[in-house]
Coordinates of C-alpha atoms and ligand atoms in Angstrom, one line a residue:
X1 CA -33.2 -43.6 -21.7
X2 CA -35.0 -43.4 -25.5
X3 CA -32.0 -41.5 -28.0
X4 CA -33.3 -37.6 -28.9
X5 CA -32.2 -37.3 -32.6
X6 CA -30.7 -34.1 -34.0
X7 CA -30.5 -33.3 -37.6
X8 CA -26.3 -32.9 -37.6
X9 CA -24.7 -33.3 -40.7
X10 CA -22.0 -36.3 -39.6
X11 CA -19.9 -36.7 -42.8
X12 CA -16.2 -37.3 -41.9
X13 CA -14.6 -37.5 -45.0
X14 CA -11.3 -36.1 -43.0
X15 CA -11.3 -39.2 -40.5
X16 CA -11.3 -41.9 -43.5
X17 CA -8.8 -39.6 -45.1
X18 CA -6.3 -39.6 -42.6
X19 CA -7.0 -43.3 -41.5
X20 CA -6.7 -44.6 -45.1
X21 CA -3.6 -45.6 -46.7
X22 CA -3.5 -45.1 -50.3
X23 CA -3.6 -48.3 -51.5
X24 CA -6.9 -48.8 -49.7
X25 CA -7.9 -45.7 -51.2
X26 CA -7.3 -46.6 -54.6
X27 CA -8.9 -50.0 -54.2
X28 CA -12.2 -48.1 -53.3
X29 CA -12.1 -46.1 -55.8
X30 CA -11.4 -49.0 -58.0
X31 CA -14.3 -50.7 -57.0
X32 CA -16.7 -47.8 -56.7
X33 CA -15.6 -47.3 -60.8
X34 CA -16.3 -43.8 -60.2
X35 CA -19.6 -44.1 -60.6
X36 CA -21.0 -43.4 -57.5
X37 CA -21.0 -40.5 -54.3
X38 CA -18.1 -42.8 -52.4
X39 CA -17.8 -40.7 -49.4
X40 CA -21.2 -39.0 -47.7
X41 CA -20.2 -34.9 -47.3
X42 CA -23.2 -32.8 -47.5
X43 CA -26.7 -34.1 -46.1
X44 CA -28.7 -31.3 -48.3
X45 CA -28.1 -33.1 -51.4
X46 CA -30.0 -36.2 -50.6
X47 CA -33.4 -37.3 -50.2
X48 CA -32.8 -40.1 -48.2
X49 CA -32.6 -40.7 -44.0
X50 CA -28.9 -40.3 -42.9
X51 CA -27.5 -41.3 -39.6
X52 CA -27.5 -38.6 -37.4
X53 CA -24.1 -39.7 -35.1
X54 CA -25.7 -38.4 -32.1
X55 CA -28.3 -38.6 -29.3
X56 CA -28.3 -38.3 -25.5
X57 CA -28.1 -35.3 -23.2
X58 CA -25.7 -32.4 -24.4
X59 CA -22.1 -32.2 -24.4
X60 CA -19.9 -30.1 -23.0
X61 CA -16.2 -29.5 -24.3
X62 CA -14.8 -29.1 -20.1
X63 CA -10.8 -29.0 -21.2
X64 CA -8.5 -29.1 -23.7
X65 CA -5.2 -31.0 -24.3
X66 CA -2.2 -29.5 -26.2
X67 CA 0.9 -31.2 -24.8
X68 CA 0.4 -34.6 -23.9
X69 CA -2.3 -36.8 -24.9
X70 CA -4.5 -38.6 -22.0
X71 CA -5.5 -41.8 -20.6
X72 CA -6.5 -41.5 -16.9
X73 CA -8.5 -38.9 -15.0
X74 CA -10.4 -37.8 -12.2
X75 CA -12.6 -34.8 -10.7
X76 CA -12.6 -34.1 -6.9
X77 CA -15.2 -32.6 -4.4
X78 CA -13.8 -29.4 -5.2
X79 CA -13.8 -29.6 -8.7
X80 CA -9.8 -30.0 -9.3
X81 CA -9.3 -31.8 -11.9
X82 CA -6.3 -34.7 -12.6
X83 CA -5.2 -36.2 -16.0
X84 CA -2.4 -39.2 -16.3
X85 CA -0.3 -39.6 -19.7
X86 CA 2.0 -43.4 -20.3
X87 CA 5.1 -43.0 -20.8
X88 CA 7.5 -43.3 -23.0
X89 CA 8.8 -40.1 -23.7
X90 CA 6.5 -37.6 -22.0
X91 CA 8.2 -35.1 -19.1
X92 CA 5.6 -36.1 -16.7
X93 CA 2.5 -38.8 -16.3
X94 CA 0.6 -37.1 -13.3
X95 CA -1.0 -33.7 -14.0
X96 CA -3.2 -30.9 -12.3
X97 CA -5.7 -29.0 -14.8
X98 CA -4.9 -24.8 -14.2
X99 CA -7.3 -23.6 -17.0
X100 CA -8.9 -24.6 -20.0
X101 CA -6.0 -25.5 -22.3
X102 CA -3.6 -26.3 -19.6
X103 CA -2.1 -28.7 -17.2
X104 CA 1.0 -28.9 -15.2
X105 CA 2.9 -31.5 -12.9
X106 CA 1.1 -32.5 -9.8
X107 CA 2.2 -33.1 -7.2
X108 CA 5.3 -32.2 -8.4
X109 CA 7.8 -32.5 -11.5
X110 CA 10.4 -33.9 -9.7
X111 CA 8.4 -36.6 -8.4
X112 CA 8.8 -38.4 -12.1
X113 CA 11.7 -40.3 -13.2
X114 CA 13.6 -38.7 -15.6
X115 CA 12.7 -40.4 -19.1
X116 CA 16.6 -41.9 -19.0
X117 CA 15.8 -43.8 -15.6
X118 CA 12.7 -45.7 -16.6
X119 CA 13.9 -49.0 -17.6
X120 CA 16.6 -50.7 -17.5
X121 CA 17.7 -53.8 -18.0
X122 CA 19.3 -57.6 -17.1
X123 CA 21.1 -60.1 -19.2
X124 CA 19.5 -58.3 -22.4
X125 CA 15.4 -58.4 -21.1
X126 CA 14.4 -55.3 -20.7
X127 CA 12.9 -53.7 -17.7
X128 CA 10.9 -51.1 -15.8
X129 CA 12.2 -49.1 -13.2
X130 CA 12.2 -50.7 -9.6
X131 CA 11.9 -47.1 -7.8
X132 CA 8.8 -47.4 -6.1
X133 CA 8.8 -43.8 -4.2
X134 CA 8.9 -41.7 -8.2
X135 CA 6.2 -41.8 -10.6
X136 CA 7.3 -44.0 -13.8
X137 CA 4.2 -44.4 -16.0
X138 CA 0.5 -43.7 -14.1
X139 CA -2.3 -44.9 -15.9
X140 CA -5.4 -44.5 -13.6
X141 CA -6.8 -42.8 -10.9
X142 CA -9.7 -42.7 -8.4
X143 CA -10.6 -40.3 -6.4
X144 CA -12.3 -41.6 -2.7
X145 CA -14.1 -39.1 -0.4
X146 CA -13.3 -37.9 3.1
X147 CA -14.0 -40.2 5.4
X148 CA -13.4 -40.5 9.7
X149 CA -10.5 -42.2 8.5
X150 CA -8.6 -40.5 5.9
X151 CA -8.7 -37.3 4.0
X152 CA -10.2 -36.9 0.4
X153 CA -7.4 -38.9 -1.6
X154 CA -6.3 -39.2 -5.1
X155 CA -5.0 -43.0 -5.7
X156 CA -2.8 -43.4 -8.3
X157 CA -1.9 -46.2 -10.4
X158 CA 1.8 -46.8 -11.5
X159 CA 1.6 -49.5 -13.3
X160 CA 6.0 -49.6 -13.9
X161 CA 6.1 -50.5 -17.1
X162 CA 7.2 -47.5 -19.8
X163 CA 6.9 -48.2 -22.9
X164 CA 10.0 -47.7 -24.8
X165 CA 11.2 -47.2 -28.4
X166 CA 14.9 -48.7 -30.0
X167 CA 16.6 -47.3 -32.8
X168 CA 14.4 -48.6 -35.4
X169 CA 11.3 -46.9 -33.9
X170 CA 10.3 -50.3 -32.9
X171 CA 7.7 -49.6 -29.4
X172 CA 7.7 -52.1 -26.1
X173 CA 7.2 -52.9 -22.9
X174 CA 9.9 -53.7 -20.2
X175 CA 8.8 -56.1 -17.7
X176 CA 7.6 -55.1 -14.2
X177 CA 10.2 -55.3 -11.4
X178 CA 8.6 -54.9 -7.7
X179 CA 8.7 -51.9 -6.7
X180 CA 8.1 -50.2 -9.5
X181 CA 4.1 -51.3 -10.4
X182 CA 2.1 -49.2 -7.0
X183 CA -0.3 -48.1 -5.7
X184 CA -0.4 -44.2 -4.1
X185 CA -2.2 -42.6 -2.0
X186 CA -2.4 -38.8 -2.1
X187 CA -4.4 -36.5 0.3
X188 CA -6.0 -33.9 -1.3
X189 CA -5.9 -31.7 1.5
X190 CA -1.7 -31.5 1.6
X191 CA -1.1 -33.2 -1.4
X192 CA 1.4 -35.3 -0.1
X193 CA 1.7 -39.1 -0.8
X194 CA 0.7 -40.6 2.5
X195 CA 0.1 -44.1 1.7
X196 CA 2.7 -46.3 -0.9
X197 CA 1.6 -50.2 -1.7
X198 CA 3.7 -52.6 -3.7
X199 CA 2.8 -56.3 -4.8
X200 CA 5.5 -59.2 -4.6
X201 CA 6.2 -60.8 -8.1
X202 CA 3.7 -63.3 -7.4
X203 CA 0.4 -61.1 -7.5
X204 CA 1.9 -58.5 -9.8
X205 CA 3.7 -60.7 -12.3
X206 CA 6.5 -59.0 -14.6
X207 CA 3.9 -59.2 -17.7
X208 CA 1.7 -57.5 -15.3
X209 CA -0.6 -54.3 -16.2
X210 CA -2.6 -52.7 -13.9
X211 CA -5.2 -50.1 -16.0
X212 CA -7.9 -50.0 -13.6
X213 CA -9.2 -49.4 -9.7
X214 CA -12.3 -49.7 -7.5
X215 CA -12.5 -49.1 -3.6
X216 CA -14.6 -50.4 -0.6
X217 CA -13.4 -48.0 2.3
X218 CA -15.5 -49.5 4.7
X219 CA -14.4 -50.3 8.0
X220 CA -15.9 -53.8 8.0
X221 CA -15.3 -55.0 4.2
X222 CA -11.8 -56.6 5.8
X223 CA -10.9 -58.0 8.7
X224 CA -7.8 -55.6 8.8
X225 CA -10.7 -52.5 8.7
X226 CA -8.4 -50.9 6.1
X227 CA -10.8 -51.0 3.5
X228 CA -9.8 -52.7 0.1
X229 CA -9.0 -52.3 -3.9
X230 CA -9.9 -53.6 -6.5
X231 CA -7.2 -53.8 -9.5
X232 CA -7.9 -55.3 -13.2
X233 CA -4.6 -56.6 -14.4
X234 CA -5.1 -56.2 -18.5
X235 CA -1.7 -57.9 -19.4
X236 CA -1.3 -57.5 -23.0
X237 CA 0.8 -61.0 -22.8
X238 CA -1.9 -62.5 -21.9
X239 CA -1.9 -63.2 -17.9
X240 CA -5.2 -61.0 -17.1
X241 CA -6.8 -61.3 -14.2
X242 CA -7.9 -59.1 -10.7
X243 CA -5.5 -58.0 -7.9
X244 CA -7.2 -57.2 -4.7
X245 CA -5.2 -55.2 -2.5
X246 CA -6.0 -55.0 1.6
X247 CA -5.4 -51.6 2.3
X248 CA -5.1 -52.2 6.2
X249 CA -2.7 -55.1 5.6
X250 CA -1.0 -54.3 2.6
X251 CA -1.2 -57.7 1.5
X252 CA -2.6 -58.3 -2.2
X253 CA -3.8 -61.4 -4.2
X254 CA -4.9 -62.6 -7.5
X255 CA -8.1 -63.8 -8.4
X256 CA -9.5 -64.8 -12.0
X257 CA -6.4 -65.0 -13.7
X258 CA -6.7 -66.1 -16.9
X259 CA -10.5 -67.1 -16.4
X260 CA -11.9 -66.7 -19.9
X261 CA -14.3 -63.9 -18.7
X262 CA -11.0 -61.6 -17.9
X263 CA -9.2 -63.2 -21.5
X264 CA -9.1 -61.1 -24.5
X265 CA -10.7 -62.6 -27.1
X266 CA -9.3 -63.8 -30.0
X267 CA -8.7 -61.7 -33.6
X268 CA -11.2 -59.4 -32.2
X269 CA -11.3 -56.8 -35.3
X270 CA -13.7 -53.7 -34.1
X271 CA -14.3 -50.9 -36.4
X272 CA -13.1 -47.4 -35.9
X273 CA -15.1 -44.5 -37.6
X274 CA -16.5 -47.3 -39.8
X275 CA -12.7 -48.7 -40.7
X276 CA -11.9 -52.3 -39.6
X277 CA -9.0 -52.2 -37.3
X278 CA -5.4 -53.5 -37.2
X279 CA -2.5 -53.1 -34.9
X280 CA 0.3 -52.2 -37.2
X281 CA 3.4 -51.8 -34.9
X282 CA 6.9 -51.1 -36.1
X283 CA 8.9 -54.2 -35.8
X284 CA 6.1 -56.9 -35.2
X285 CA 4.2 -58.4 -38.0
X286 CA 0.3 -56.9 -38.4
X287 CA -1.9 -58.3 -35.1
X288 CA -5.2 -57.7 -33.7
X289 CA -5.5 -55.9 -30.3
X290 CA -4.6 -57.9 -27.3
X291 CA -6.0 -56.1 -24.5
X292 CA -7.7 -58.3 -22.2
X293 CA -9.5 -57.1 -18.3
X294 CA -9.9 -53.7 -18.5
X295 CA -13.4 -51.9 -17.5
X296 CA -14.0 -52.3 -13.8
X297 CA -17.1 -50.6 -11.6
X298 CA -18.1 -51.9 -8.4
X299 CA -21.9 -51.2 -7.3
X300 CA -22.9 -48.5 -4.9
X301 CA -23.8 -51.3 -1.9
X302 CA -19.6 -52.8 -2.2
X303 CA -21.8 -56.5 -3.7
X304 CA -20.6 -56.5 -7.2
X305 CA -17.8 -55.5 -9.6
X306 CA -18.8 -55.2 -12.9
X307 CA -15.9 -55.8 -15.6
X308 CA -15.0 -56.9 -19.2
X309 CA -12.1 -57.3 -21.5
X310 CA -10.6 -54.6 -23.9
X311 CA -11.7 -56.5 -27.0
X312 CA -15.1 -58.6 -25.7
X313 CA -18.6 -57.6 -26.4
X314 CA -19.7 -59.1 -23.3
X315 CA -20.1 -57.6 -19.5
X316 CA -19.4 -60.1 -16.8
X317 CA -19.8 -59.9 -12.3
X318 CA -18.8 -61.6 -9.9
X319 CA -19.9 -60.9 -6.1
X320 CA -17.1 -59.0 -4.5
X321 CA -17.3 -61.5 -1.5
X322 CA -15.1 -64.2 -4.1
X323 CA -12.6 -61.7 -4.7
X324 CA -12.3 -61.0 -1.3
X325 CA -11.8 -64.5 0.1
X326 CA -7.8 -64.9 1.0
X327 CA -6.0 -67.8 -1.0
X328 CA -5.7 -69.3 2.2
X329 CA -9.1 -70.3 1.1
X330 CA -8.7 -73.4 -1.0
X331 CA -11.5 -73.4 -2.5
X332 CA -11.4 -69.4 -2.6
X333 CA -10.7 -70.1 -6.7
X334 CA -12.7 -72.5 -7.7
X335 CA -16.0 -71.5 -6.1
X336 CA -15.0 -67.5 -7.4
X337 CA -14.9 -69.0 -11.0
X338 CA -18.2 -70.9 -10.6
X339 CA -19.8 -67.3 -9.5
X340 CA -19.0 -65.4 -12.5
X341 CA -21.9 -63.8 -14.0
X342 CA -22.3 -63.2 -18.0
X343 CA -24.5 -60.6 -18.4
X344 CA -24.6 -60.6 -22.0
X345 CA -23.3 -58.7 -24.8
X346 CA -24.0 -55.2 -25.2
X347 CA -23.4 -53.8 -28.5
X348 CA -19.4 -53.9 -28.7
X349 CA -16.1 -53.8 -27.5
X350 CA -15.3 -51.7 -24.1
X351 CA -13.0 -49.9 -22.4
X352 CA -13.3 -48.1 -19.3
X353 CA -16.0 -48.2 -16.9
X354 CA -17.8 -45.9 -13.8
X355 CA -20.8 -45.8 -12.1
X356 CA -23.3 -43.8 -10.2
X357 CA -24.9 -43.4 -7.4
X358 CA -28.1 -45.2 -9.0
X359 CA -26.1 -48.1 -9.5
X360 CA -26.0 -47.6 -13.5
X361 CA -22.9 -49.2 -14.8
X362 CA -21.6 -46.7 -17.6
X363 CA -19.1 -47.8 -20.7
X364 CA -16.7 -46.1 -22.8
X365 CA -17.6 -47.3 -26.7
X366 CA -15.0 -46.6 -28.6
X367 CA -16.5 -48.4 -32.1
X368 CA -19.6 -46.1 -31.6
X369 CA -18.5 -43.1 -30.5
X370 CA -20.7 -43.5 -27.3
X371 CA -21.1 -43.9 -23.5
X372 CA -23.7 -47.0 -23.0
X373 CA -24.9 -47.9 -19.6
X374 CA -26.0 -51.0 -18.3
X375 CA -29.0 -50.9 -15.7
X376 CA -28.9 -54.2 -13.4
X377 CA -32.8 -53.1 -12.8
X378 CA -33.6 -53.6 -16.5
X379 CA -30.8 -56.2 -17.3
X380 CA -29.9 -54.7 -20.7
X381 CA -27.5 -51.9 -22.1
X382 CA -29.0 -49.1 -23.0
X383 CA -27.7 -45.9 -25.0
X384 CA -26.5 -43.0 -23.4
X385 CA -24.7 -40.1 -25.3
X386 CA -23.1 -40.3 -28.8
X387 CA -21.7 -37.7 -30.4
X388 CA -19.2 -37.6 -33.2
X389 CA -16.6 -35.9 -31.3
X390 CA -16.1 -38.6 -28.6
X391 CA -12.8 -41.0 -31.0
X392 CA -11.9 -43.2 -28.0
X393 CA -13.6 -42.4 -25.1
X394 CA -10.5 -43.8 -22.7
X395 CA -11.9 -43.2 -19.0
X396 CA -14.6 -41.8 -17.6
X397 CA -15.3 -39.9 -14.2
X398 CA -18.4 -39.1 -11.8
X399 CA -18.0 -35.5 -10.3
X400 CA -19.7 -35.1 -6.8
X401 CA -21.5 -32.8 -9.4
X402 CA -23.7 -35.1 -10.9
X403 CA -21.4 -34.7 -14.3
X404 CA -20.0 -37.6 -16.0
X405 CA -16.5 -36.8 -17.6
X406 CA -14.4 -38.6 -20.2
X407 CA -11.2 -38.1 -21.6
X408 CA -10.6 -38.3 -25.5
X409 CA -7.7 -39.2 -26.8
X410 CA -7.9 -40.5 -30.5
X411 CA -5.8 -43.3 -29.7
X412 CA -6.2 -45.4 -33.0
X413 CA -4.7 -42.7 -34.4
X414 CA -1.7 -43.2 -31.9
X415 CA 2.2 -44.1 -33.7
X416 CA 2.7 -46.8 -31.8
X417 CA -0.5 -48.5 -33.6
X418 CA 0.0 -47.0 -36.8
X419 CA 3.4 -47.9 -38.2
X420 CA 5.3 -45.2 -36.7
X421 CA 2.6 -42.4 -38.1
X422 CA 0.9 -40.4 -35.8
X423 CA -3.2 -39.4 -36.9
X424 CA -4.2 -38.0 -34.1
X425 CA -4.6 -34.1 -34.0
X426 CA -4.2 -31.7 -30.7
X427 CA -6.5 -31.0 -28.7
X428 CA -7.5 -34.0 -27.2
X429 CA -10.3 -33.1 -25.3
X430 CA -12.4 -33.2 -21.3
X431 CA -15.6 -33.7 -22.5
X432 CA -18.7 -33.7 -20.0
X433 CA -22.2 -34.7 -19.3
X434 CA -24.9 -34.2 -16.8
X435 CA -25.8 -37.6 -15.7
X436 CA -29.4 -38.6 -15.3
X437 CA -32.3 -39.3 -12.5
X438 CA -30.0 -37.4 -10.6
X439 CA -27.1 -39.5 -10.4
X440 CA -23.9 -38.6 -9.1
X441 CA -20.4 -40.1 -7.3
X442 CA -21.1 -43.5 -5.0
X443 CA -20.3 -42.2 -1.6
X444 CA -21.8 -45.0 0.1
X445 CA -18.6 -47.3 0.2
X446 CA -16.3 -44.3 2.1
Ligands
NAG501 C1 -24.4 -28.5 -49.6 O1 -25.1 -28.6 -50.9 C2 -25.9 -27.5 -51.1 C3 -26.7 -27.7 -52.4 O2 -25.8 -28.0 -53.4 C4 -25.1 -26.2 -51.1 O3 -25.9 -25.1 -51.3 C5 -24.3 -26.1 -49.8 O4 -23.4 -24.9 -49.9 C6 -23.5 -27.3 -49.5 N1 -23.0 -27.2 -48.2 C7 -21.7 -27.5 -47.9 C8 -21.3 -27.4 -46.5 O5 -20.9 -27.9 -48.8
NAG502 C1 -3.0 -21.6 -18.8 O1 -2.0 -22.0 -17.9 C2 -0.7 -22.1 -18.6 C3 0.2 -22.8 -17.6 O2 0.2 -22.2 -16.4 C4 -0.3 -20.7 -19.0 O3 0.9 -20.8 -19.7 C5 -1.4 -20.1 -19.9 O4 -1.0 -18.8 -20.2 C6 -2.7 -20.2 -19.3 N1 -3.7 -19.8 -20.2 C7 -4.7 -19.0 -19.9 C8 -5.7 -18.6 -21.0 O5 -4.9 -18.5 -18.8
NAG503 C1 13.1 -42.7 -7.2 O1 12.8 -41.7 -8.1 C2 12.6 -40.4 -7.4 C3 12.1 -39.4 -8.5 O2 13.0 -39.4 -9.6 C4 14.0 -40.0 -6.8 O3 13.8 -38.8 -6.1 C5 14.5 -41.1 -5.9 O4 15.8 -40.8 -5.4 C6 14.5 -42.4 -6.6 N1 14.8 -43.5 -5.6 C7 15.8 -44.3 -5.8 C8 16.0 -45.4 -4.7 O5 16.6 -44.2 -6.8
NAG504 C1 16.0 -48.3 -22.1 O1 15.4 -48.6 -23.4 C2 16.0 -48.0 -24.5 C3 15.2 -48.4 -25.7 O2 15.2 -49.8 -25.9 C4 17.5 -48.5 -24.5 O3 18.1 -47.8 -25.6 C5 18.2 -48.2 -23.2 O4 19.5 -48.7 -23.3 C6 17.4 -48.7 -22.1 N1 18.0 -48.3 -20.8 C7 18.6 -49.1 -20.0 C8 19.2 -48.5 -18.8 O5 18.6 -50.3 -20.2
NAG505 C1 16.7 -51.5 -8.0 O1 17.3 -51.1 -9.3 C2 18.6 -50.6 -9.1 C3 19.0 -50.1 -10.5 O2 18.8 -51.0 -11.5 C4 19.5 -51.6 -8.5 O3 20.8 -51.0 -8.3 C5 18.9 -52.1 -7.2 O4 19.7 -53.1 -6.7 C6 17.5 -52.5 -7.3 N1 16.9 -52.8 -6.0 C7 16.3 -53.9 -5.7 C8 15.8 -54.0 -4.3 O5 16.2 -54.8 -6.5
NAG506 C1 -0.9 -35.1 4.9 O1 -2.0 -35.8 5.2 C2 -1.8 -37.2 5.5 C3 -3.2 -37.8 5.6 O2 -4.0 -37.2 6.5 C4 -1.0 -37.3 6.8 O3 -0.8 -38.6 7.0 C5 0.3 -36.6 6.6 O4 1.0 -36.6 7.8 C6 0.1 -35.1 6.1 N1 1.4 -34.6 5.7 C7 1.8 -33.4 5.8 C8 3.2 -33.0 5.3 O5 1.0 -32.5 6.3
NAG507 C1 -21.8 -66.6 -4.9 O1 -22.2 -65.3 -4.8 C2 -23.2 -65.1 -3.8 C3 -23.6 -63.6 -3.9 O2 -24.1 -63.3 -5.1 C4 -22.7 -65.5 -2.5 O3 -23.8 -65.4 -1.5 C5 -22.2 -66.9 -2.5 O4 -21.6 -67.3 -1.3 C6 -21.2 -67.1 -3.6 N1 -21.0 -68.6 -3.8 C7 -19.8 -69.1 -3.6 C8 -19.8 -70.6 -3.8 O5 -18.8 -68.5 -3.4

């Protein structure tokens, strides 16, 4: 897929603005002796070839955020449309778009734990609620079609674990408890939960995080016929690693934990909007980010899941037949980490992943402002869509009509990674685009 190029003027002086602290300002200016243009703002003033900050297929502006900001979404058959929020402090983490500018509660409001119930805590360590029947903090979803089996159904990840501020301001995370961390199962055609999984402590530990999820619906991928998931478990502490999850069973397992293709890597510093970045948290000295599994995409034939850490520049697989192997197995981890895959580096860090129905492995860029797509045919990444507007890309979703959907959220910009100051500026945004050769949702593994 060659870029088109468009003449756009790009200058962003107001991103460097709001990013930069003054000091930092100052010591540009210092070193720029005021001699020189120090911040790019009108194109028709110069002779020479700018960047153009965009190429790829048009963008559409599909929604608009004005009350929370985003993380997860999805888009059914029907074209409803579903948007999670983390909490912390927000009313509700599950919502149902009603118009343009507008969501509200889905399935229902009183289906989230009030704000004062989601943690708790034992001899002083913190932790996440242990209600596994109320929504605590969702952070993705999937949406699986009808099959003979089951209806159309909205799965929901819970991953338990709020994030919650003390008196100073100071942001963390509780600890999982079972119970809390789940998996849900919502038909679309009554939406009512119909299906509710939990993991013991010993697949979903207490520094646990589940951000992603993958299915295989097919009768015959498990002995149990259930069909199964596939979880990345990104654990900021440092325990990453997949949780596979039979849905006919309900039994779950870990696989990769900790193998250096699911570790983040270390003092990973990408570049937002050209500015280096630093997590600058209140009440913990100045880190890098420590996000580790994260992007997850299985192919359209149920062989491969595709994945990568947060803060890694490479893309890794491993055949879906060494995830699936029980840990009765002995050998089931061993012979799993000997069938990893690196496929190489592909431009920069990652976060979320999909797919289509051409087996094209799209990634959310957030240091370029850009979907990239790996093709297993050609064996490289190649660009997709870039475009100015898209300051962290944080999930993306295939429509049954042949759109590819992404939530932006402007999350560098959040508090919680900024010393208490929140950059980012409402509306966070749907954005959409058509995918191409005619791509559209994987059916195939219903
Ligand atoms: C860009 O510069 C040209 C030439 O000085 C001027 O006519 C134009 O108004 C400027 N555009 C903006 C958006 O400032
Ligand atoms: C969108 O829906 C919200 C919530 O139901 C409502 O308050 C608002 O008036 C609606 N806006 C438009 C333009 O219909
Ligand atoms: C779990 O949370 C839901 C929603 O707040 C509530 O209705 C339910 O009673 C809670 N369950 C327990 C065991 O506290
Ligand atoms: C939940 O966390 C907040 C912030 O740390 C704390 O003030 C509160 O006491 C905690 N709640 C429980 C029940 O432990
Ligand atoms: C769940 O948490 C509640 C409140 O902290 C506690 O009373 C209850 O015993 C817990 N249930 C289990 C099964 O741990
Ligand atoms: C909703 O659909 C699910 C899945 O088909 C079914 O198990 C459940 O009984 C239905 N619930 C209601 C209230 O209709
Ligand atoms: C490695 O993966 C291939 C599929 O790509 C599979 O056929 C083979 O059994 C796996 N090897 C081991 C030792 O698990």
């Amino acid at each position: 897929m060659p870029p088109t190029q468009r003449n756009d003027n790009t200058g962003h002086p107001r991103d460097l603005t709001i990013k930069m602290r003054s000091s930092l300002l100052s010591a540009i200016a210092l070193t720029a002796s005021g001699a020189a243009q120090i911040t790019f703002q009108n194109s028709s003033t110069t002779i020479l070839q700018t960047d153009p900050g965009t190429y790829g297929p048009e963008i559409e502006e599909y929604h608009y955020y004005y009350t929370q900001w985003p993380i997860g979404l999805a888009i059914s058959s029907t074209g409803r449309f579903f948007a999670t929020y983390t909490r912390g402090s927000y009313a509700y983490t599950l919502g149902e778009v009603v118009n343009k500018t507008a969501e509200v509660p889905y399935p229902s409001a009183s289906l989230n734990l009030p704000v004062s119930q989601l943690n708790t805590s034992w001899n002083g360590i913190p932790f996440g609620s242990n209600n596994s029947t109320g929504l605590i903090s969702v952070q993705a979803l999937y949406i699986t079609p009808e099959n003979a089996r089951r209806p159309e159904t909205l799965w929901v990840v819970d991953t338990g674990r709020p994030t919650i501020t003390d008196g100073s301001g100071a942001p963390s995370m509780p600890y999982a408890q079972p119970g809390g961390p789940k998996i849900l199962g919502i038909s679309l055609s009554n939406d009512t939960i119909y299906a509710t999984y939990t993991f013991p402590a010993s697949v979903h530990f207490p520094d646990s995080y589940m951000n992603d999820i993958r299915f295989d619906l097919r009768p015959g991928t498990t002995s149990s016929g259930g069909g199964v998931a596939y979880i990345v478990d990104s654990s900021d502490e440092g325990r990453p690693g997949f949780i596979v999850l039979d849905l006919g069973t309900g039994e779950s397992w870990r696989r990769l934990t900790q193998h250096p293709s699911t570790l983040r890597v270390d003092r990973d510093v990408p570049s937002y909007q050209g500015v280096p970045f630093y997590q600058r948290t209140i009440g913990q000295p100045i880190q890098t980010l420590r996000e580790g599994l994260d992007g997850i995409q299985i192919s359209p034939d149920g062989e491969t899941v595709y994945y990568s850490p947060l803060t890694s520049d490479y893309l890794y697989s491993i055949p879906t037949a060494n995830l699936l192997t029980p840990p009765s197995d002995p050998l089931a981890e061993l012979t799993a980490a000997n069938n990893v895959t690196n496929l190489g580096q592909r431009g920069g860090n990652a976060n979320g992943f999909e797919g289509d129905s051409n087996g094209l492995v799209y990634q959310c860029m957030p240091e370029h402002n850009a979907i990239y797509v790996y093709d297993p045919q050609t064996k490289m990444t190649e660009p997709f869509v870039r475009d100015p507007r898209i300051i962290w890309p944080d999930g993306a979703s295939v429509g049954e009509d042949g759109y590819l959907y992404m939530n932006i959220n402007q999350l560098p910009r959040q508090p919680n990674w900024n010393e208490g100051v929140d950059g980012r500026v409402f509306p966070g945004a749907v954005l959409r685009v058509k995918l191409p050769g005619g791509g559209g949702k994987i059916t195939s593994l219903a």
